[in-house]
Short mmCIF file of C-alpha atoms in Angstrom, two decimals:
data_model
loop_
_atom_site.label_atom_id
_atom_site.label_comp_id
_atom_site.label_asym_id
_atom_site.label_seq_id
_atom_site.Cartn_x
_atom_site.Cartn_y
_atom_site.Cartn_z
CA MET A 777 70.68 72.70 69.25
CA LEU A 778 70.64 68.89 69.43
CA PHE A 779 66.91 68.88 70.21
CA VAL A 780 66.13 71.26 67.36
CA ALA A 781 68.31 69.39 64.86
CA ALA A 782 66.90 65.99 65.90
CA GLY A 783 63.34 67.37 65.72
CA MET A 784 63.87 68.70 62.20
CA LEU A 785 65.32 65.36 61.06
CA THR A 786 62.39 63.54 62.65
CA ILE A 787 59.86 65.73 60.82
CA LEU A 788 61.68 65.20 57.52
CA SER A 789 61.75 61.42 58.08
CA ALA A 790 58.01 61.17 58.78
CA ASP A 791 57.22 60.19 55.16
CA LEU A 792 60.06 57.70 54.70
CA PRO A 793 59.13 54.09 53.84
CA GLY A 794 58.70 51.91 56.92
CA THR A 795 57.32 54.66 59.15
CA ARG A 796 54.48 53.28 61.27
CA SER A 797 52.70 56.59 62.07
CA SER A 798 53.69 59.73 60.19
CA ALA A 799 51.40 61.96 62.28
CA ILE A 800 52.91 60.83 65.61
CA VAL A 801 56.42 61.20 64.19
CA ARG A 802 55.70 64.78 63.12
CA VAL A 803 54.31 65.57 66.56
CA LEU A 804 57.46 64.13 68.14
CA GLY A 805 59.57 66.29 65.83
CA VAL A 806 57.65 69.41 66.79
CA LEU A 807 57.92 68.52 70.49
CA SER A 808 61.67 68.06 70.11
CA VAL A 809 62.00 71.49 68.49
CA LEU A 810 59.90 73.06 71.28
CA VAL A 811 62.05 71.42 73.95
CA GLY A 812 65.11 72.81 72.20
CA LEU A 813 63.67 76.34 72.14
CA LEU A 814 62.66 76.14 75.81
CA THR A 815 66.10 74.85 76.67
CA TRP A 816 67.70 77.76 74.82
CA SER A 817 65.71 80.33 76.83
CA ALA A 818 66.09 78.72 80.26
CA PRO A 819 68.19 80.60 82.87
CA TRP A 820 70.89 77.94 83.24
CA GLU A 821 73.36 80.43 84.73
CA ARG A 822 71.23 80.50 87.89
CA TRP A 823 71.11 76.74 88.29
CA PRO A 824 73.79 74.19 89.17
CA ARG A 825 75.61 72.29 86.48
CA ARG A 826 73.69 69.07 87.28
CA ALA A 827 70.39 70.75 86.40
CA THR A 828 70.97 70.05 82.70
CA LEU A 829 70.56 66.32 83.44
CA GLY A 830 66.85 67.03 83.49
CA LEU A 831 67.03 67.17 79.69
CA VAL A 832 68.03 63.49 79.55
CA VAL A 833 64.52 62.31 80.53
CA PRO A 834 62.62 64.01 77.65
CA ALA A 835 65.41 62.91 75.30
CA PHE A 836 64.99 59.25 76.35
CA ILE A 837 61.19 59.51 75.98
CA LEU A 838 61.35 61.13 72.54
CA ILE A 839 63.88 58.53 71.30
CA SER A 840 61.81 55.59 72.61
CA VAL A 841 58.46 56.82 71.32
CA GLY A 842 60.08 57.77 67.99
CA ASN A 843 61.43 54.27 67.64
CA ARG A 844 58.04 52.77 68.49
CA TYR A 845 56.13 54.76 65.85
CA GLY A 846 58.88 55.69 63.45
CA THR A 847 60.99 53.63 61.10
CA SER A 848 61.75 50.02 61.91
CA SER A 849 65.34 50.30 60.60
CA PRO A 850 67.73 48.58 63.04
CA TYR A 851 70.62 50.88 62.08
CA SER A 852 69.42 54.27 63.37
CA TYR A 853 68.00 53.55 66.81
CA ALA A 854 71.22 53.13 68.84
CA VAL A 855 72.80 56.16 67.14
CA TYR A 856 70.48 58.50 69.07
CA PHE A 857 71.64 57.00 72.37
CA ILE A 858 75.29 57.43 71.40
CA VAL A 859 74.69 61.09 70.50
CA LEU A 860 72.92 61.61 73.82
CA PHE A 861 75.75 60.04 75.83
CA THR A 862 78.27 62.13 73.89
CA TRP A 863 76.43 65.21 75.09
CA VAL A 864 76.41 63.85 78.65
CA GLY A 865 80.18 63.41 78.48
CA LEU A 866 80.63 66.97 77.20
CA SER A 867 78.41 68.67 79.78
CA GLN A 868 78.59 66.52 82.93
CA PRO A 869 81.31 65.29 85.31
CA ARG A 870 82.96 61.92 84.91
CA ARG A 871 81.02 58.75 85.94
CA THR A 872 77.70 60.41 85.10
CA SER A 873 77.31 58.08 82.11
CA ILE A 874 77.79 55.05 84.37
CA TRP A 875 74.92 55.79 86.72
CA LEU A 876 72.72 56.78 83.73
CA ALA A 877 73.30 53.36 82.13
CA PRO A 878 70.39 51.49 83.87
CA ALA A 879 67.84 54.14 82.86
CA ALA A 880 69.23 54.20 79.33
CA ALA A 881 68.94 50.40 79.12
CA ALA A 882 65.30 50.52 80.28
CA PHE A 883 64.34 53.17 77.71
CA TYR A 884 66.33 51.32 75.05
CA VAL A 885 64.52 48.01 75.60
CA ALA A 886 60.99 49.31 76.26
CA PRO A 887 59.84 49.95 72.65
CA LEU A 888 61.50 46.76 71.40
CA TRP A 889 59.22 44.52 73.47
CA HIS A 890 56.06 46.00 71.93
CA ALA A 891 57.15 46.56 68.35
CA PRO A 892 55.25 44.16 65.98
CA ASP A 893 58.15 43.80 63.54
CA VAL A 894 61.19 44.00 65.80
CA PHE A 895 64.28 42.56 64.19
CA PRO A 896 65.83 39.41 65.69
CA GLY A 897 68.29 40.11 68.52
CA ALA A 898 67.05 43.67 69.10
CA ALA A 899 66.75 43.23 72.86
CA ALA A 900 70.11 41.47 73.06
CA SER A 901 71.75 44.45 71.32
CA THR A 902 71.25 46.31 74.59
CA LEU A 903 74.29 44.44 75.95
CA VAL A 904 76.39 46.06 73.24
CA ALA A 905 74.71 49.44 72.63
CA ILE A 906 74.54 50.65 76.25
CA PRO A 907 78.17 49.73 77.16
CA VAL A 908 79.30 51.47 73.99
CA CYS A 909 77.27 54.56 74.99
CA VAL A 910 78.83 54.52 78.46
CA LEU A 911 82.30 54.08 76.97
CA VAL A 912 81.78 57.02 74.61
CA GLY A 913 80.33 59.22 77.38
CA GLU A 914 83.11 58.47 79.85
CA THR A 915 85.85 58.92 77.23
CA VAL A 916 84.47 62.33 76.28
CA ALA A 917 84.01 63.29 79.95
CA TRP A 918 87.60 62.27 80.73
CA ALA A 919 88.93 64.31 77.81
CA VAL A 920 86.86 67.34 78.83
CA ASP A 921 87.99 66.98 82.43
CA GLU A 922 91.64 66.85 81.39
CA LEU A 923 91.14 69.90 79.20
CA ARG A 924 89.44 71.69 82.09
CA VAL A 925 92.34 70.88 84.42
CA ALA A 926 94.86 71.96 81.80
CA ARG A 927 92.95 75.17 81.23
CA GLY A 928 92.80 75.78 84.97
CA ASP A 929 96.55 75.28 85.25
CA ALA A 930 97.12 77.60 82.32
CA ASP A 931 94.84 80.23 83.83
CA HIS A 932 96.62 79.86 87.17
CA ARG A 933 100.02 80.30 85.54
CA ALA A 934 98.72 83.31 83.66
CA THR A 935 97.46 84.77 86.94
CA LEU A 936 100.87 84.22 88.52
CA LEU A 937 102.61 85.86 85.58
CA ARG A 938 100.23 88.82 85.64
CA ALA A 939 100.76 89.25 89.37
CA VAL A 940 104.53 89.16 89.07
CA ALA A 941 104.48 91.44 86.03
CA GLY A 942 102.18 93.83 87.84
CA ALA A 943 104.47 93.74 90.85
CA THR A 944 107.53 94.57 88.81
CA THR A 945 105.65 97.55 87.42
CA SER A 946 104.32 98.79 90.75
CA ILE A 947 107.64 98.51 92.56
CA THR A 948 109.75 100.36 90.01
CA ALA A 949 109.26 103.59 91.94
CA LEU A 950 112.24 104.71 94.00
CA ASP A 951 110.23 105.78 97.01
CA TRP A 952 110.85 103.27 99.83
CA ASP A 953 107.30 103.29 101.23
CA HIS A 954 105.73 103.07 97.78
CA VAL A 955 107.88 100.04 97.01
CA LEU A 956 106.75 98.22 100.15
CA ARG A 957 103.09 98.91 99.45
CA GLY A 958 103.45 97.67 95.86
CA VAL A 959 105.08 94.42 97.01
CA VAL A 960 102.28 93.60 99.45
CA ASP A 961 99.56 94.49 96.94
CA ALA A 962 101.16 92.16 94.40
CA ALA A 963 101.17 89.35 96.97
CA THR A 964 97.45 89.77 97.68
CA SER A 965 96.74 89.59 93.95
CA LEU A 966 97.82 85.93 94.09
CA ASP A 967 94.51 85.04 95.81
CA PHE A 968 95.85 85.41 99.36
CA GLU A 969 93.61 86.90 102.04
CA ILE A 970 96.44 88.20 104.21
CA ALA A 971 99.86 89.53 103.27
CA ALA A 972 102.57 91.71 104.75
CA LEU A 973 106.25 92.51 104.63
CA ALA A 974 108.07 91.65 107.84
CA LEU A 975 110.97 94.11 108.11
CA PHE A 976 113.79 93.16 110.45
CA ASP A 977 115.38 95.49 112.98
CA ASP A 978 118.82 94.03 113.55
CA ALA A 979 119.50 96.37 116.46
CA ASP A 980 117.04 94.65 118.80
CA ASP A 981 116.54 91.41 116.82
CA THR A 982 112.85 92.03 116.10
CA TYR A 983 110.59 92.55 113.12
CA ARG A 984 107.45 94.53 112.42
CA LEU A 985 104.76 94.06 109.78
CA LEU A 986 104.61 96.82 107.21
CA HIS A 987 101.55 97.49 105.02
CA PRO A 988 99.66 94.46 106.44
CA ARG A 989 96.54 93.19 104.72
CA GLY A 990 94.07 91.09 106.71
CA PHE A 991 96.01 90.93 110.01
CA THR A 992 94.51 91.84 113.39
CA GLY A 993 95.41 95.17 114.94
CA ASP A 994 97.20 93.77 117.99
CA TYR A 995 99.46 91.58 115.89
CA VAL A 996 100.35 94.47 113.61
CA GLU A 997 101.04 97.07 116.27
CA ARG A 998 103.61 95.19 118.36
CA ALA A 999 107.14 94.13 117.53
CA HIS A 1000 107.91 90.41 117.28
CA ALA A 1001 111.03 88.50 118.17
CA GLY A 1002 113.14 87.71 115.13
CA SER A 1003 112.66 83.96 115.67
CA ASP A 1004 108.84 84.03 115.95
CA GLY A 1005 106.51 82.26 113.55
CA LEU A 1006 107.12 81.41 109.93
CA VAL A 1007 109.09 84.63 109.56
CA GLY A 1008 111.57 83.33 112.10
CA LEU A 1009 111.67 79.95 110.33
CA VAL A 1010 112.49 81.66 107.01
CA ARG A 1011 115.16 83.71 108.75
CA GLU A 1012 116.65 80.52 110.17
CA ARG A 1013 116.52 78.48 106.96
CA ARG A 1014 117.06 81.46 104.61
CA VAL A 1015 114.83 79.85 101.97
CA THR A 1016 111.17 80.02 100.98
CA VAL A 1017 108.81 78.11 103.27
CA ALA A 1018 105.42 76.99 101.93
CA ALA A 1019 102.90 74.94 103.89
CA ASP A 1020 99.32 73.80 103.35
CA ARG A 1021 97.03 71.08 104.72
CA SER A 1022 99.03 68.42 102.95
CA THR A 1023 102.19 69.32 104.92
CA GLU A 1024 102.95 66.53 107.37
CA GLY A 1025 104.83 66.90 110.66
CA GLY A 1026 107.93 68.95 111.40
CA PRO A 1027 108.34 72.60 112.37
CA VAL A 1028 106.66 73.86 109.19
CA ALA A 1029 103.40 72.04 109.96
CA THR A 1030 103.61 73.20 113.58
CA ARG A 1031 104.03 76.84 112.59
CA LEU A 1032 101.13 76.49 110.12
CA ALA A 1033 98.87 75.15 112.86
CA GLN A 1034 99.78 78.12 115.06
CA THR A 1035 98.68 80.62 112.40
CA GLY A 1036 95.13 79.26 112.06
CA LEU A 1037 95.49 79.40 108.28
CA ASP A 1038 95.03 76.61 105.76
CA ALA A 1039 97.95 77.68 103.59
CA VAL A 1040 100.84 80.10 104.06
CA ILE A 1041 104.01 80.97 102.18
CA ALA A 1042 106.97 83.16 103.13
CA SER A 1043 110.03 84.15 101.08
CA PRO A 1044 113.22 85.97 102.11
CA VAL A 1045 113.83 89.43 100.68
CA TRP A 1046 117.52 90.13 100.15
CA VAL A 1047 118.95 93.64 99.97
CA GLN A 1048 122.64 93.87 99.06
CA GLY A 1049 123.27 90.35 100.29
CA HIS A 1050 121.51 91.01 103.61
CA LEU A 1051 118.24 89.39 104.70
CA ALA A 1052 116.28 92.60 105.21
CA ALA A 1053 112.71 91.33 105.23
CA VAL A 1054 110.36 88.40 104.66
CA LEU A 1055 107.39 88.56 102.32
CA ILE A 1056 104.58 86.51 103.84
CA ALA A 1057 101.07 85.64 102.62
CA GLY A 1058 98.36 83.21 103.62
CA THR A 1059 94.75 82.16 103.16
CA ARG A 1060 92.01 80.40 105.09
CA CYS A 1061 90.78 78.75 101.90
CA ASP A 1062 91.87 75.29 100.88
CA MET A 1063 94.95 75.78 98.72
CA ARG A 1064 97.63 73.41 97.47
CA PHE A 1065 100.92 75.01 96.54
CA THR A 1066 102.45 73.99 93.23
CA ALA A 1067 106.00 74.46 92.07
CA GLU A 1068 104.74 77.37 89.96
CA ASP A 1069 103.25 79.05 93.06
CA VAL A 1070 106.52 78.85 94.97
CA GLU A 1071 108.51 80.01 91.95
CA ALA A 1072 106.22 83.00 91.40
CA PHE A 1073 106.43 84.01 95.07
CA ASP A 1074 110.22 83.66 94.99
CA LEU A 1075 110.34 85.83 91.90
CA LEU A 1076 108.14 88.42 93.58
CA ALA A 1077 110.43 88.49 96.63
CA LEU A 1078 113.46 88.76 94.33
CA HIS A 1079 111.98 91.75 92.52
CA ALA A 1080 111.07 93.27 95.89
CA GLY A 1081 114.67 92.95 97.09
CA ARG A 1082 116.03 94.58 93.96
CA ALA A 1083 113.50 97.37 94.14
CA LEU A 1084 114.27 97.99 97.80
CA GLU A 1085 117.96 97.99 97.00
CA ASN A 1086 117.40 100.57 94.24
CA ALA A 1087 115.25 102.64 96.56
CA ARG A 1088 117.91 102.58 99.27
CA ARG A 1089 120.66 103.47 96.79
CA PHE A 1090 118.54 106.26 95.36
CA GLY A 1091 117.83 107.54 98.86
CA ASP A 1092 121.54 107.63 99.67
CA GLU A 1093 122.31 109.44 96.42
CA ARG A 1094 119.49 111.91 96.94
CA GLU A 1095 120.64 112.60 100.51
CA ALA A 1096 124.20 113.16 99.27
CA LYS A 1097 122.98 115.55 96.57
CA GLU A 1098 120.84 117.44 99.07
CA THR A 1099 123.81 117.70 101.42
CA LEU A 1100 125.98 119.08 98.62
CA ALA A 1101 123.26 121.48 97.52
CA GLU A 1102 122.80 122.68 101.09
CA ALA A 1103 126.56 123.09 101.51
CA SER A 1104 126.72 125.24 98.38
CA LEU A 1105 124.23 127.63 100.00
CA ARG A 1106 125.78 127.60 103.47
CA ASP A 1107 128.31 130.10 104.80
CA GLU A 1108 131.32 128.15 106.06
CA LEU A 1109 132.07 130.46 108.98
CA THR A 1110 128.67 131.23 110.48
CA GLY A 1111 126.56 128.26 109.31
CA VAL A 1112 123.73 130.43 108.02
CA GLY A 1113 123.00 130.95 104.34
CA ASN A 1114 125.70 132.49 102.18
CA ARG A 1115 125.48 135.31 99.62
CA ARG A 1116 123.95 132.97 97.04
CA HIS A 1117 121.27 131.95 99.53
CA SER A 1118 120.56 135.57 100.44
CA VAL A 1119 120.02 136.39 96.75
CA ARG A 1120 117.49 133.55 96.53
CA LEU A 1121 115.71 134.84 99.63
CA LEU A 1122 115.47 138.35 98.25
CA ASP A 1123 114.32 137.14 94.83
CA ALA A 1124 111.49 135.22 96.52
CA LEU A 1125 110.07 138.22 98.44
CA GLN A 1126 106.28 138.42 98.65
CA VAL A 1127 104.15 141.49 99.22
CA GLY A 1128 104.13 142.23 102.95
CA ASP A 1129 107.49 140.55 103.67
CA ALA A 1130 110.02 142.65 105.56
CA VAL A 1131 113.76 142.74 104.79
CA MET A 1132 116.19 143.56 107.58
CA ILE A 1133 119.87 144.24 106.81
CA VAL A 1134 122.06 143.86 109.89
CA ASP A 1135 125.56 145.32 110.13
CA VAL A 1136 128.04 144.99 113.03
CA ASP A 1137 129.02 148.37 114.45
CA HIS A 1138 132.71 149.29 114.23
CA PHE A 1139 133.61 145.80 113.06
CA LYS A 1140 136.94 146.94 111.60
CA SER A 1141 137.96 148.30 114.97
CA VAL A 1142 137.11 144.98 116.61
CA ASN A 1143 139.39 143.18 114.14
CA ASP A 1144 142.17 145.74 114.56
CA ARG A 1145 142.07 145.69 118.35
CA HIS A 1146 141.37 142.02 119.09
CA GLY A 1147 142.34 140.23 115.90
CA HIS A 1148 140.38 138.59 113.12
CA GLY A 1149 139.73 135.49 115.22
CA THR A 1150 137.73 137.57 117.68
CA GLY A 1151 135.93 139.27 114.80
CA ASP A 1152 134.98 135.90 113.38
CA SER A 1153 133.65 134.88 116.79
CA VAL A 1154 131.44 137.97 116.87
CA LEU A 1155 130.04 137.08 113.44
CA VAL A 1156 129.40 133.48 114.49
CA GLU A 1157 127.67 134.61 117.68
CA LEU A 1158 125.50 137.13 115.83
CA ALA A 1159 124.52 134.57 113.20
CA ASP A 1160 123.56 132.11 115.95
CA HIS A 1161 121.50 134.81 117.70
CA LEU A 1162 119.59 135.72 114.55
CA ARG A 1163 119.00 132.10 113.53
CA SER A 1164 117.77 131.14 117.00
CA ASN A 1165 115.29 133.98 117.33
CA VAL A 1166 113.42 133.94 114.03
CA ARG A 1167 110.64 131.58 113.05
CA ASP A 1168 112.55 129.94 110.20
CA PRO A 1169 116.38 129.73 110.43
CA GLN A 1170 116.51 129.38 106.64
CA LEU A 1171 115.49 133.04 106.36
CA VAL A 1172 118.85 134.27 107.73
CA ALA A 1173 121.88 134.67 105.46
CA ARG A 1174 125.26 136.37 105.49
CA TYR A 1175 125.01 139.12 102.93
CA GLY A 1176 128.72 139.74 102.86
CA GLY A 1177 131.50 140.76 105.26
CA ASP A 1178 129.85 141.73 108.55
CA GLU A 1179 126.39 142.19 107.03
CA PHE A 1180 123.47 139.81 107.41
CA VAL A 1181 120.07 139.78 105.79
CA VAL A 1182 116.94 138.55 107.57
CA VAL A 1183 113.59 138.07 105.81
CA LEU A 1184 110.56 138.40 108.05
CA PRO A 1185 107.50 136.92 106.31
CA HIS A 1186 104.22 138.77 106.53
CA ILE A 1187 103.34 138.79 110.23
CA GLU A 1188 100.61 140.26 112.40
CA GLY A 1189 101.55 143.79 113.47
CA SER A 1190 104.68 145.73 112.63
CA ALA A 1191 107.92 144.05 111.64
CA ILE A 1192 109.80 146.71 113.57
CA GLY A 1193 108.70 145.06 116.79
CA VAL A 1194 110.37 141.80 115.79
CA ALA A 1195 113.53 143.66 114.80
CA ASP A 1196 113.59 145.53 118.13
CA ARG A 1197 113.33 142.24 120.04
CA LEU A 1198 116.27 140.87 118.07
CA LEU A 1199 118.29 143.96 118.95
CA ALA A 1200 117.29 143.84 122.63
CA GLY A 1201 118.23 140.17 122.83
CA TRP A 1202 121.63 140.88 121.33
CA ARG A 1203 122.23 143.63 123.90
CA ASP A 1204 121.34 141.19 126.68
CA ARG A 1205 124.05 138.82 125.50
CA GLY A 1206 126.70 141.44 126.31
CA ALA A 1207 128.49 140.89 123.04
CA LEU A 1208 131.72 142.67 122.15
CA ALA A 1209 130.02 144.78 119.46
CA THR A 1210 126.53 146.10 118.82
CA PHE A 1211 124.73 146.05 115.51
CA SER A 1212 122.62 148.43 113.49
CA ALA A 1213 119.78 147.35 111.20
CA GLY A 1214 117.66 148.79 108.44
CA LEU A 1215 114.15 147.51 107.77
CA ALA A 1216 111.90 147.82 104.72
CA VAL A 1217 108.60 146.18 103.77
CA HIS A 1218 108.18 144.85 100.24
CA GLU A 1219 105.24 146.59 98.57
CA ALA A 1220 103.11 145.62 95.57
CA GLY A 1221 104.42 146.74 92.21
CA GLU A 1222 107.96 147.36 93.41
CA PRO A 1223 110.98 145.40 92.20
CA HIS A 1224 112.91 143.44 94.78
CA SER A 1225 115.93 145.66 94.25
CA ALA A 1226 113.92 148.71 95.39
CA THR A 1227 113.00 147.00 98.68
CA ILE A 1228 116.64 146.08 99.29
CA ALA A 1229 117.68 149.66 98.53
CA LYS A 1230 115.12 150.93 101.06
CA ALA A 1231 116.42 148.56 103.74
CA ASP A 1232 119.98 149.67 102.96
CA ALA A 1233 118.98 153.34 103.23
CA ALA A 1234 117.33 152.64 106.60
CA LEU A 1235 120.56 150.96 107.75
CA TYR A 1236 122.56 154.09 106.88
CA ALA A 1237 120.03 156.13 108.85
CA ALA A 1238 120.55 153.89 111.88
CA LYS A 1239 124.32 154.37 111.58
CA ARG A 1240 123.96 158.16 111.26
CA LEU A 1241 121.71 158.33 114.32
CA GLY A 1242 124.32 156.73 116.54
CA ARG A 1243 124.28 152.97 115.74
CA ASP A 1244 122.96 150.21 118.06
CA ARG A 1245 119.44 150.70 116.75
CA VAL A 1246 116.90 149.64 114.09
CA CYS A 1247 115.42 152.09 111.61
CA GLU A 1248 112.47 151.37 109.37
CA HIS A 1249 112.29 152.92 105.92
CA GLY A 1250 109.63 155.60 105.70
CA ILE A 1251 110.60 157.29 108.91
CA PHE A 1252 114.21 157.99 107.90
CA ALA A 1253 113.74 157.57 104.18
CA SER A 1254 115.81 160.67 103.43
CA ALA A 1255 118.96 159.18 104.95
CA THR A 1256 121.43 158.36 102.16
CA ALA A 1257 125.11 157.69 101.85
CA GLU A 1258 125.76 161.41 101.29
CA ASP A 1259 124.21 162.20 104.69
CA ILE A 1260 126.78 160.16 106.56
CA ASP A 1261 129.79 161.97 107.96
CA PRO A 1262 132.70 160.60 105.91
CA ARG A 1263 135.31 161.61 108.49
CA PRO A 1264 137.19 158.72 110.12
CA VAL A 1265 136.14 157.84 113.66
CA THR A 1266 138.58 156.77 116.32
CA ILE A 1267 137.08 154.84 119.25
CA ASP A 1268 138.28 152.96 122.27
CA VAL A 1269 136.57 149.58 121.87
CA PRO A 1270 136.64 148.61 125.57
CA THR A 1271 135.18 151.99 126.53
CA VAL A 1272 132.42 151.71 123.97
CA ALA A 1273 131.73 148.14 125.03
CA ASP A 1274 131.33 149.25 128.62
CA GLU A 1275 128.79 151.84 127.53
CA TRP A 1276 126.87 149.26 125.48
CA THR A 1277 126.55 146.87 128.37
CA SER A 1278 125.56 149.52 130.91
#
């Protein structure tokens, strides 16, 4: 833009009084515009910043030749040099104007020696014009440099704030493992190559790295003594430890040298007043920690501790709720599911699932002869037998009194085989009482209540046929409550027991 603007002004000034050669001045103006257009289209993003200094040479030439053949006014010549050095200060590092001063002085003086009507003291003005140009260029460069540093600091602070803000968002989840992963990810977002959370195990005074980023496999896989490395130093001092190449002497510098990193920082993570972990991060790049860096890392560790505390509290509360919920579905005597749990099992039946209703034979007689304590023992033993011999213990529940319900999910072959094995195993235990069972398979299009009714009918059939057996609905489907002999039965429990065990 400077080349184009200067070229247009030069063309417009070609016909002003005092111009030595209007044609040459117009050519210079056109050349300046062309240089500006070429400069505009050049791929500067591919080249280093210093490459733009190549534009200084054509600028010096155009200014000098323009002065030689343009106006002889002593008031406009030095202005072009000041504008040029202002641009140098804006676009180049500090001290560039100083080492450009000799070349500028040479181009400044060259046309003055050959001009026929040079004003008195023109050459001597070099001693004023060039130092002023350098002063302007360096002042602008210093201001730009300070602005660049300030902008870098502002960008760095913004990065820190974004990282901490992002961390507080990512670690709001109540899942313990998710919290840990979010903490480490937030640490790596602060331009660190490696990061991890060292979690202490107070039982054996060690720590392990969780969710490591950038660490070697051997270092990650093994446990470390609680006093090892910078983690141990943080545990000892209980404060944040930050070290970079500028750190001199002492244990911090020693630990830094052992890591092979150029900069490392570690902050304690407190959970309910207990030092539970250390958040650690490092880089092999040259980094100098500022107060803002340490403060941001401390804040990140603080948020991590609070999030971990919330996650632990939530975990305890969830465990307590699950325990209460499980207790509400558990039969106090036998330990298997209660009536409420059995209703849930039956409501969740799928096509092909089998329902087995188990009933202790002559249970009232056992209670009358041996007492309710013995009867309770029989129920507990039967519940343990059923729970131990099915694939999923959660599929056994006490239906009520001395009745149990067992759901057998869709299995290869007949469910009656599984039921027979349960019965045979109970006989082998030599228990005080046998049991009878009715079995029914849930079919498509039938309500759950119909399947339960079928299993109940099969149970009555097993009772009518002499007890101590399993009947499957479909074979004895006609057995109903009316088919059972309602007359009271008197038995000698020890005699019957001897027959069952023979």
